[in-house]
Coordinates of N, CA and C in Angstrom, one line a residue:
Chain A
X18 N 15.0 -8.8 -13.4 CA 14.8 -8.9 -12.1 C 13.5 -9.5 -11.6
X19 N 13.5 -10.6 -10.9 CA 12.2 -11.3 -10.4 C 11.8 -10.1 -9.4
X20 N 10.4 -10.1 -9.7 CA 9.6 -9.5 -8.7 C 9.1 -9.9 -7.3
X21 N 8.5 -9.3 -6.4 CA 8.3 -10.0 -5.0 C 7.4 -11.1 -5.6
X22 N 7.6 -12.0 -4.5 CA 6.9 -13.3 -4.6 C 5.9 -13.3 -3.2
X23 N 5.1 -13.9 -3.5 CA 4.3 -14.3 -1.9 C 3.6 -15.4 -2.1
X24 N 3.8 -16.4 -1.0 CA 3.5 -17.5 -1.1 C 2.5 -17.9 0.2
X25 N 1.4 -18.4 0.3 CA 0.7 -19.1 -1.1 C -0.1 -17.6 -1.4
X26 N -0.7 -18.1 -2.4 CA -1.6 -17.2 -3.0 C -3.0 -17.0 -2.4
X27 N -3.7 -18.1 -2.0 CA -4.9 -18.1 -1.4 C -4.7 -19.4 -0.3
X28 N -5.5 -18.9 0.8 CA -5.3 -19.8 1.9 C -6.7 -19.9 2.3
X29 N -7.3 -20.8 2.9 CA -8.6 -20.9 3.4 C -8.2 -21.6 5.0
X30 N -8.7 -21.1 6.0 CA -8.5 -21.4 7.5 C -9.8 -21.4 8.2
X31 N -9.5 -22.3 9.3 CA -11.0 -21.9 10.3 C -10.5 -20.9 11.3
X32 N -11.5 -20.7 12.2 CA -11.1 -19.7 13.6 C -10.2 -20.5 14.5
X33 N -9.5 -20.0 15.0 CA -8.4 -20.7 16.2 C -7.4 -21.1 15.8
X34 N -7.2 -21.4 14.2 CA -5.9 -21.7 13.6 C -5.1 -20.8 13.5
X35 N -3.8 -21.2 12.8 CA -3.0 -20.0 13.0 C -2.4 -20.1 11.4
X36 N -1.9 -19.1 10.9 CA -1.4 -19.2 9.5 C 0.1 -18.5 9.6
X37 N 0.8 -18.7 8.7 CA 2.5 -18.4 8.2 C 2.3 -18.2 6.8
X38 N 2.4 -16.9 6.4 CA 2.6 -16.1 5.2 C 4.2 -16.0 4.9
X39 N 4.4 -16.1 3.5 CA 6.0 -15.9 3.0 C 5.9 -14.9 2.2
X40 N 7.1 -14.2 2.3 CA 7.6 -13.2 1.2 C 8.8 -13.1 0.8
X41 N 9.3 -13.2 -0.7 CA 10.6 -13.3 -1.0 C 10.7 -11.8 -1.6
X42 N 11.2 -10.7 -1.3 CA 11.6 -9.6 -1.6 C 12.6 -9.8 -3.2
X43 N 12.6 -8.4 -3.6 CA 13.6 -8.2 -5.0 C 14.9 -8.6 -4.6
X44 N 15.4 -9.1 -5.2 CA 17.0 -9.5 -4.9 C 17.5 -8.0 -4.5
X45 N 18.4 -8.0 -3.6 CA 19.2 -6.8 -3.2 C 18.3 -6.1 -2.0
X46 N 17.1 -6.3 -2.0 CA 16.5 -5.3 -1.2 C 16.4 -6.0 0.1
X47 N 16.4 -5.2 1.0 CA 16.5 -5.5 2.7 C 15.5 -5.1 3.2
X48 N 14.4 -4.5 2.9 CA 13.5 -3.9 3.7 C 12.2 -4.6 3.0
X49 N 11.3 -5.2 4.1 CA 10.0 -5.9 3.6 C 8.9 -5.1 4.6
X50 N 7.9 -4.6 4.0 CA 7.0 -4.2 4.9 C 5.5 -4.9 4.4
X51 N 4.6 -4.9 5.5 CA 3.4 -6.1 5.5 C 2.3 -5.3 5.4
X52 N 1.4 -5.3 4.8 CA 0.0 -4.7 5.1 C -1.2 -5.5 5.0
X53 N -2.3 -5.3 5.3 CA -3.3 -6.0 5.4 C -4.6 -4.9 4.8
X54 N -5.0 -5.5 3.8 CA -6.0 -4.8 2.8 C -7.5 -5.5 2.7
X55 N -8.2 -4.8 3.4 CA -10.0 -5.2 3.2 C -10.3 -4.1 2.9
X56 N -12.0 -4.3 2.3 CA -12.9 -3.3 1.7 C -12.9 -2.3 2.7
X57 N -13.5 -2.6 4.0 CA -13.6 -1.6 5.0 C -12.6 -0.9 5.4
X58 N -11.7 -1.4 5.7 CA -10.6 -0.4 6.1 C -9.3 -0.1 5.3
X59 N -9.5 -0.5 4.1 CA -8.1 -0.2 3.0 C -7.0 -0.8 3.6
X60 N -5.9 -0.3 2.8 CA -4.5 -0.7 3.3 C -4.0 -0.3 4.6
X61 N -3.8 -1.5 5.5 CA -3.4 -0.6 6.9 C -1.8 -1.5 7.0
X62 N -0.9 -0.7 7.3 CA 0.4 -1.1 7.7 C 0.5 -2.3 9.0
X63 N 0.9 -3.2 8.6 CA 1.5 -4.2 10.0 C 2.7 -4.1 10.5
X64 N 3.6 -4.2 10.0 CA 5.3 -3.8 10.3 C 6.2 -3.9 9.2
X65 N 7.3 -3.3 9.5 CA 8.3 -3.2 8.1 C 9.9 -3.6 9.2
X66 N 10.3 -4.5 8.4 CA 11.8 -5.1 8.6 C 12.7 -4.8 7.8
X67 N 13.9 -4.6 8.3 CA 15.1 -4.3 7.6 C 16.2 -4.9 8.6
X68 N 17.2 -5.7 7.4 CA 18.0 -6.5 8.1 C 17.6 -7.1 9.4
X69 N 16.7 -7.9 9.3 CA 16.4 -8.8 10.4 C 15.5 -8.1 11.6
X70 N 15.7 -6.7 11.4 CA 15.1 -6.0 12.9 C 13.9 -5.2 12.3
X71 N 12.9 -5.5 13.1 CA 11.4 -4.7 13.1 C 11.9 -3.4 13.6
X72 N 11.7 -2.3 12.4 CA 11.8 -0.9 12.5 C 10.5 0.1 13.0
X73 N 9.6 -1.0 12.5 CA 8.1 0.0 13.2 C 7.0 -1.1 12.4
X74 N 6.1 -1.1 13.7 CA 5.1 -1.7 13.4 C 3.4 -0.9 13.3
X75 N 2.6 -1.7 13.1 CA 1.3 -0.5 13.0 C 0.4 -1.0 14.1
X76 N -0.7 -0.6 14.4 CA -1.8 -0.9 15.6 C -2.5 -2.1 15.4
X77 N -1.7 -3.2 15.4 CA -2.4 -4.4 15.3 C -2.0 -5.2 16.6
X78 N -3.1 -6.4 17.1 CA -2.7 -7.0 17.9 C -1.6 -7.7 18.1
X79 N -1.3 -8.3 19.1 CA -0.2 -9.2 19.2 C 0.0 -10.8 18.7
X80 N -1.3 -10.8 18.0 CA -1.2 -12.1 17.5 C -1.0 -12.1 16.1
X81 N -0.3 -10.8 15.4 CA 0.3 -10.7 14.2 C 1.5 -10.6 14.5
X82 N 2.4 -11.4 14.1 CA 3.9 -11.1 14.5 C 4.4 -11.4 12.9
X83 N 5.9 -10.8 12.9 CA 6.5 -11.3 11.7 C 8.1 -11.6 12.2
X84 N 8.8 -11.8 10.9 CA 10.4 -12.0 11.3 C 10.9 -11.8 9.9
X85 N 12.5 -11.7 9.9 CA 12.9 -11.6 8.4 C 14.1 -12.3 8.7
X86 N 14.5 -12.7 7.5 CA 15.7 -13.8 7.8 C 17.1 -13.1 7.0
X87 N 18.0 -14.0 7.2 CA 19.2 -13.2 6.8 C 19.4 -12.8 5.3
X88 N 18.2 -13.5 4.5 CA 18.5 -13.3 3.1 C 17.3 -12.8 2.8
X89 N 16.9 -11.9 3.3 CA 15.8 -10.8 3.6 C 14.4 -11.3 3.4
X90 N 14.1 -12.7 3.1 CA 13.1 -13.1 3.1 C 12.3 -12.7 4.5
X91 N 11.2 -12.9 4.5 CA 10.0 -12.6 5.3 C 8.7 -13.5 5.5
X92 N 8.5 -13.6 6.9 CA 7.3 -14.5 7.1 C 6.5 -13.6 8.3
X93 N 5.1 -13.5 8.1 CA 4.6 -13.1 9.1 C 3.3 -14.1 9.3
X94 N 3.0 -14.3 10.8 CA 2.1 -15.6 11.5 C 1.1 -14.3 12.3
X95 N -0.1 -15.0 12.0 CA -1.3 -14.8 12.6 C -1.6 -16.2 13.4
X96 N -1.7 -16.0 14.6 CA -2.5 -16.9 15.5 C -3.8 -16.6 16.1
X97 N -4.4 -17.8 16.3 CA -5.8 -17.7 16.8 C -6.6 -17.0 15.8
X98 N -6.5 -17.2 14.6 CA -7.6 -16.6 13.7 C -8.8 -16.2 13.9
X99 N -9.2 -14.9 13.4 CA -10.5 -14.4 13.6 C -11.2 -14.1 12.3
X100 N -12.6 -14.2 12.4 CA -13.4 -14.0 11.0 C -13.0 -12.9 10.5
X101 N -12.7 -11.9 11.4 CA -12.1 -10.3 10.8 C -10.7 -10.3 10.2
X102 N -9.8 -11.6 10.5 CA -8.7 -11.5 9.8 C -8.7 -11.9 8.5
X103 N -9.8 -12.4 7.7 CA -10.2 -12.5 6.3 C -9.6 -11.1 5.7
X104 N -8.4 -10.9 4.9 CA -8.2 -10.1 4.1 C -7.1 -10.4 2.9
X105 N -6.8 -9.8 2.3 CA -5.2 -9.7 1.3 C -4.3 -9.3 2.1
X106 N -3.5 -9.9 2.2 CA -2.1 -9.7 2.9 C -1.0 -9.3 1.8
X107 N -0.5 -8.1 1.9 CA 0.4 -7.8 0.8 C 1.8 -7.5 1.5
X108 N 2.7 -7.9 0.7 CA 4.3 -7.5 1.5 C 4.9 -6.6 0.0
X109 N 5.6 -6.0 0.7 CA 6.2 -4.8 -0.2 C 7.7 -4.6 0.1
X110 N 8.8 -4.7 -1.0 CA 10.1 -4.9 -0.6 C 10.6 -3.3 -1.2
X111 N 11.7 -3.0 -0.6 CA 12.5 -1.9 -0.9 C 13.8 -1.8 -0.7
X112 N 14.8 -1.2 -1.2 CA 16.3 -1.1 -0.7 C 16.3 -0.9 0.7
X113 N 15.4 0.0 1.4 CA 15.3 0.2 2.7 C 16.2 1.3 3.5
X114 N 17.2 1.8 2.1 CA 18.1 2.8 2.6 C 17.7 4.3 2.7
X115 N 16.7 4.7 2.2 CA 16.2 6.1 2.0 C 14.6 6.0 2.3
X116 N 13.9 5.7 3.1 CA 12.7 5.3 3.4 C 11.6 6.2 2.8
X117 N 12.1 7.5 2.9 CA 11.0 8.5 2.7 C 11.1 8.7 1.0
X118 N 12.0 8.1 0.5 CA 11.6 7.8 -1.0 C 11.8 6.8 -2.0
X119 N 12.2 6.0 -1.0 CA 12.4 4.6 -1.4 C 11.0 4.0 -2.3
X120 N 11.0 3.5 -3.6 CA 10.2 2.9 -4.1 C 9.7 1.6 -3.7
X121 N 8.7 1.2 -3.0 CA 8.1 0.1 -2.7 C 7.6 -0.7 -3.9
X122 N 7.9 -2.1 -3.8 CA 7.3 -2.8 -5.0 C 6.5 -3.8 -4.2
X123 N 5.1 -4.3 -4.6 CA 4.6 -4.9 -3.8 C 4.3 -6.2 -4.6
X124 N 4.1 -7.2 -3.9 CA 3.6 -8.7 -4.5 C 2.5 -8.6 -4.8
X125 N 2.0 -9.8 -5.3 CA 0.4 -10.1 -5.8 C -0.5 -10.3 -4.3
X126 N 0.1 -10.5 -3.4 CA -0.9 -10.8 -2.1 C -1.0 -12.0 -1.9
X127 N -1.1 -12.3 -0.7 CA -2.0 -13.8 -0.2 C -3.4 -13.3 0.1
X128 N -4.3 -14.1 -0.2 CA -5.8 -13.8 0.0 C -6.1 -15.0 1.1
X129 N -6.2 -14.5 2.1 CA -6.8 -15.5 3.6 C -8.1 -15.0 3.7
X130 N -8.9 -16.6 3.8 CA -10.1 -16.6 4.2 C -10.3 -17.5 5.5
X131 N -11.2 -16.8 6.4 CA -11.1 -17.6 7.7 C -12.5 -17.8 8.1
X132 N -13.1 -19.1 8.0 CA -14.2 -19.6 8.1 C -14.7 -20.0 9.7
Chain B
X11 N -2.6 9.3 16.1 CA -2.9 8.4 15.0 C -2.9 9.4 13.6
X12 N -2.0 8.6 12.8 CA -1.8 9.5 11.5 C -2.9 9.1 10.6
X13 N -3.9 9.8 9.7 CA -4.8 9.4 9.2 C -5.1 10.1 7.9
X14 N -4.9 9.6 6.6 CA -4.9 10.1 5.5 C -6.4 10.1 5.1
X15 N -7.1 11.0 4.6 CA -8.3 11.1 4.2 C -8.6 11.2 2.8
X16 N -9.0 10.4 2.0 CA -8.9 10.3 0.3 C -10.2 10.6 -0.1
X17 N -10.5 11.6 -1.1 CA -11.6 11.6 -1.8 C -11.8 12.0 -3.2
X18 N -12.6 11.8 -3.8 CA -13.8 11.0 -3.4 C -13.5 9.8 -3.3
X19 N -14.6 8.7 -2.6 CA -14.0 7.3 -3.0 C -14.5 6.5 -4.0
X20 N -15.4 7.0 -4.6 CA -15.9 6.3 -6.2 C -16.1 7.6 -7.0
X21 N -15.7 7.1 -8.3 CA -16.2 8.1 -9.4 C -16.1 7.6 -10.5
X22 N -17.4 7.6 -11.3 CA -17.4 7.3 -12.3 C -17.6 8.2 -13.5
X23 N -16.7 8.3 -14.7 CA -16.9 9.4 -15.4 C -16.8 9.1 -17.0
X24 N -17.2 10.1 -18.0 CA -17.2 9.3 -19.3 C -15.5 9.8 -19.8
X25 N -15.5 8.8 -20.6 CA -14.0 9.2 -21.4 C -13.9 10.6 -22.0
X26 N -12.8 11.2 -21.7 CA -12.2 12.4 -22.1 C -12.7 13.6 -21.2
X27 N -13.3 13.3 -19.8 CA -13.6 14.0 -18.5 C -12.1 14.4 -18.0
X28 N -12.0 15.4 -17.4 CA -11.2 15.3 -16.3 C -11.4 15.4 -14.8
X29 N -10.7 14.6 -13.9 CA -11.0 14.5 -12.7 C -9.7 14.9 -11.6
X30 N -10.2 15.0 -10.5 CA -9.1 15.6 -9.3 C -9.7 14.6 -8.3
X31 N -8.3 13.8 -7.6 CA -8.7 13.1 -6.3 C -7.7 13.7 -5.2
X32 N -8.4 13.7 -4.2 CA -7.7 14.6 -2.8 C -7.6 13.8 -1.8
X33 N -6.1 14.3 -1.1 CA -5.8 13.1 0.0 C -5.2 14.3 1.1
X34 N -5.8 14.2 2.2 CA -5.8 15.3 3.2 C -5.4 14.5 4.6
X35 N -4.5 15.1 5.2 CA -4.1 14.6 6.7 C -3.9 15.8 7.5
X36 N -3.9 15.9 9.1 CA -3.8 16.7 9.9 C -2.1 16.5 9.9
X37 N -1.7 15.5 9.6 CA 0.0 15.4 10.0 C 0.7 15.6 8.7
X38 N 2.0 15.9 9.3 CA 3.2 16.2 8.1 C 4.0 14.8 7.9
X39 N 4.1 14.6 6.5 CA 4.6 13.6 6.0 C 6.0 14.1 5.2
X40 N 6.6 13.0 5.6 CA 8.2 13.3 4.5 C 8.2 13.0 3.5
X41 N 7.0 12.5 2.8 CA 6.9 12.5 1.6 C 5.3 11.5 1.3
X42 N 5.1 11.8 0.0 CA 3.8 11.4 -0.2 C 3.8 10.7 -1.8
X43 N 2.8 9.7 -1.7 CA 3.1 8.7 -3.0 C 1.7 8.6 -3.3
X44 N 1.6 8.1 -4.7 CA 0.5 8.0 -5.3 C 0.7 6.5 -6.1
X45 N -0.4 5.5 -5.4 CA -0.3 4.1 -6.4 C -1.5 3.9 -7.2
X46 N -1.3 2.9 -7.9 CA -2.7 2.5 -8.9 C -2.6 0.9 -8.4
X47 N -3.8 0.6 -8.2 CA -3.9 -0.9 -8.0 C -4.9 -1.8 -8.8
X48 N -4.4 -2.5 -9.6 CA -5.5 -3.4 -10.7 C -6.0 -4.5 -9.8
X49 N -7.2 -5.2 -10.1 CA -7.9 -6.3 -9.3 C -6.7 -7.6 -9.5
X50 N -6.6 -8.1 -8.4 CA -5.6 -9.4 -8.4 C -4.5 -9.3 -8.1
X51 N -3.8 -7.9 -8.0 CA -2.3 -7.2 -7.9 C -2.0 -6.6 -6.7
X52 N -0.9 -6.2 -6.4 CA -0.5 -5.2 -5.6 C -0.4 -3.8 -6.0
X53 N -0.6 -3.1 -5.6 CA -0.5 -1.5 -5.6 C 0.7 -1.5 -6.6
X54 N 1.0 -0.4 -7.6 CA 2.2 0.1 -8.4 C 2.1 1.3 -7.9
X55 N 3.4 1.7 -7.8 CA 3.9 3.2 -7.5 C 3.6 4.1 -8.8
X56 N 3.2 5.4 -9.0 CA 3.1 6.0 -10.1 C 3.8 7.5 -9.3
X57 N 4.1 8.0 -8.6 CA 4.8 9.1 -8.3 C 5.1 9.4 -6.9
X58 N 6.3 9.8 -6.4 CA 6.6 10.1 -5.0 C 6.9 11.8 -5.2
X59 N 6.3 12.4 -4.4 CA 6.5 13.9 -3.8 C 6.9 14.2 -2.7
X60 N 8.3 15.1 -2.5 CA 8.8 15.2 -1.2 C 8.9 16.7 -1.0
X61 N 8.8 17.5 -1.9 CA 9.3 18.9 -1.5 C 7.6 19.8 -1.4
X62 N 7.3 20.4 -0.2 CA 6.2 21.3 -0.2 C 5.9 22.2 -1.6
X63 N 4.7 22.4 -2.1 CA 4.6 22.6 -3.4 C 5.0 22.0 -4.6
X64 N 5.7 21.1 -4.2 CA 5.8 20.3 -5.6 C 5.0 19.8 -6.7
X65 N 5.1 19.9 -8.0 CA 4.1 19.5 -8.7 C 5.2 18.4 -9.6
X66 N 4.3 17.5 -10.0 CA 4.9 16.6 -11.1 C 4.0 15.9 -11.9
X67 N 4.4 15.7 -13.2 CA 3.6 15.5 -14.2 C 3.8 14.0 -14.9
X68 N 3.2 13.3 -15.2 CA 3.2 12.0 -16.0 C 2.5 11.8 -16.8
X69 N 2.6 11.9 -18.1 CA 1.7 12.0 -19.1 C 0.7 13.1 -18.8
X70 N -0.8 12.3 -18.7 CA -1.9 13.2 -18.4 C -2.2 13.2 -16.8
X71 N -1.2 13.0 -16.3 CA -1.5 12.8 -14.7 C -0.8 13.9 -14.1
X72 N -1.3 14.8 -13.3 CA -0.5 15.9 -12.6 C -0.8 15.3 -11.0
X73 N 0.4 15.5 -10.2 CA 0.3 15.2 -8.7 C 0.9 16.5 -8.2
X74 N 0.4 17.0 -6.8 CA 0.7 18.0 -6.6 C 0.9 17.9 -5.0
X75 N 2.2 18.4 -4.3 CA 2.2 18.3 -2.6 C 1.9 19.6 -2.1
X76 N 1.0 19.7 -1.1 CA 0.8 20.7 -0.4 C 1.9 21.5 0.0
X77 N 1.9 22.8 0.3 CA 3.1 23.5 0.5 C 3.3 22.9 2.1
X78 N 2.3 22.7 2.8 CA 2.5 21.9 4.2 C 2.9 20.9 4.5
X79 N 2.9 20.2 3.5 CA 3.1 18.7 3.4 C 2.5 17.7 4.1
X80 N 1.1 18.3 4.0 CA -0.2 17.5 4.7 C -1.2 17.3 3.8
X81 N -1.3 17.5 2.5 CA -2.3 17.0 1.4 C -1.6 17.1 0.2
X82 N -2.3 16.4 -0.9 CA -1.7 16.1 -2.0 C -3.1 16.1 -3.2
X83 N -2.8 16.1 -4.4 CA -3.8 15.9 -5.1 C -3.5 15.3 -6.5
X84 N -4.2 14.5 -7.3 CA -3.8 13.9 -8.2 C -4.9 14.4 -9.4
X85 N -4.4 15.0 -10.4 CA -5.4 15.3 -11.7 C -5.4 14.9 -12.6
X86 N -6.3 14.0 -13.2 CA -6.2 13.3 -14.6 C -6.9 14.0 -15.8
X87 N -6.2 14.5 -16.9 CA -6.9 15.4 -17.8 C -7.1 14.2 -19.0
X88 N -8.6 14.4 -19.6 CA -8.8 13.4 -20.8 C -8.7 12.2 -20.5
X89 N -9.1 11.7 -19.3 CA -9.4 10.5 -18.9 C -9.7 9.4 -19.9
X90 N -9.0 8.2 -19.9 CA -9.4 7.0 -20.8 C -9.7 5.9 -20.1
X91 N -10.5 5.1 -20.6 CA -11.0 3.8 -20.1 C -9.9 2.9 -19.2
X92 N -8.4 3.3 -19.8 CA -7.3 2.5 -19.5 C -6.9 3.1 -18.4
X93 N -7.5 4.1 -17.8 CA -7.2 4.9 -16.5 C -7.9 3.9 -15.3
X94 N -8.9 3.3 -15.8 CA -9.8 3.0 -14.8 C -9.0 1.7 -13.5
X95 N -9.4 1.9 -12.5 CA -8.5 1.2 -11.5 C -8.9 2.0 -10.1
X96 N -8.2 1.6 -8.8 CA -7.9 1.8 -7.9 C -7.0 3.0 -7.6
X97 N -7.0 4.0 -7.2 CA -5.9 5.1 -6.9 C -5.9 5.2 -5.3
X98 N -4.6 5.0 -5.1 CA -4.6 5.1 -3.6 C -3.1 6.1 -3.2
X99 N -3.4 7.1 -2.3 CA -2.3 7.8 -1.7 C -1.9 7.2 -0.5
X100 N -0.5 7.6 -0.3 CA 0.2 7.5 0.9 C 1.2 8.0 1.5
X101 N 1.2 8.2 2.6 CA 2.0 9.2 3.2 C 3.1 8.3 4.1
X102 N 4.3 8.7 3.9 CA 5.6 8.2 4.7 C 5.9 9.0 6.0
X103 N 5.7 8.2 7.1 CA 6.0 9.1 8.2 C 7.3 9.6 8.5
X104 N 7.2 10.7 9.3 CA 8.8 11.6 9.5 C 9.8 10.5 9.6
X105 N 9.8 9.2 10.2 CA 10.7 8.5 10.8 C 11.1 7.7 9.3
X106 N 10.1 7.6 8.7 CA 10.1 7.1 7.2 C 10.3 5.5 7.1
X107 N 9.7 4.8 8.2 CA 9.8 3.5 8.0 C 8.3 3.0 8.5
X108 N 7.4 3.8 8.2 CA 5.8 3.5 8.1 C 5.4 4.1 7.1
X109 N 4.5 3.4 6.5 CA 3.7 4.1 5.2 C 2.1 4.0 5.3
X110 N 1.5 5.3 5.8 CA 0.1 5.3 6.0 C -0.7 5.4 4.5
X111 N -1.8 4.5 4.2 CA -2.5 4.5 3.1 C -3.9 5.4 3.2
X112 N -4.3 6.1 2.2 CA -5.5 6.3 2.1 C -6.6 5.3 1.7
X113 N -7.8 5.6 2.2 CA -8.9 4.4 1.7 C -8.8 4.3 0.4
X114 N -8.5 5.1 -0.6 CA -8.4 4.8 -2.0 C -9.6 5.5 -3.0
X115 N -9.5 5.4 -4.0 CA -10.4 6.2 -4.9 C -10.8 5.1 -6.2
X116 N -11.9 4.5 -6.1 CA -12.0 3.8 -7.4 C -12.6 4.4 -8.5
X117 N -11.8 4.6 -9.5 CA -12.3 5.4 -11.0 C -12.6 4.4 -11.7
X118 N -13.6 4.5 -12.7 CA -14.2 3.6 -13.7 C -14.5 5.1 -15.0
X119 N -14.0 4.9 -15.8 CA -13.8 5.5 -16.9 C -14.7 5.1 -18.4
X120 N -15.8 5.5 -18.6 CA -16.6 4.9 -19.5 C -16.5 5.4 -20.9
X121 N -16.3 4.3 -21.8 CA -15.9 4.7 -23.3 C -17.3 5.6 -23.8

């Protein structure tokens, strides 16, 4: 069974630009969660989608948005990039049917650098 | 705001030593998970504890969930160089749709 894939793996952008990251979950999984990982803040929850609906979101500005498609693939978008958005963006997939005990399978992440 | 405080942040020990990593919060979580992350990869789940007071063992790793479901610990017996990595605790909130991570413990085991 193929794991979680994220594209692209590396991305360099400049301030003010926008970026779209993609995540393909494990086949059969309907939940996708997104996280931002930085050395200073660690892993921070961005949002979680299940069957195309956002069920929860973290404390990030509105510049961060996401969506999920009918095939469970998910994208996240960051508009008007700032230097502080440089981070590793991770997505995780799970069945979504038992959130408290589901196993989240993480992708390798997209390393975003904002210059 | 839910927070998970993880300690220590960094640990460098000799092969064969024992160690304990702590994860504490003022919030109650429906479950507590421990992950391990290698450089260039996403975190990989080690264990999920659900019941207050629960203890789970995974070879040389012992995980415990506090009685009040607000804290947890990871104990490694006779650490080996292969245990080197970033260990993360994560609490799943009562609604179940949000996972809060601790800052992580970077463990280095010297041969």
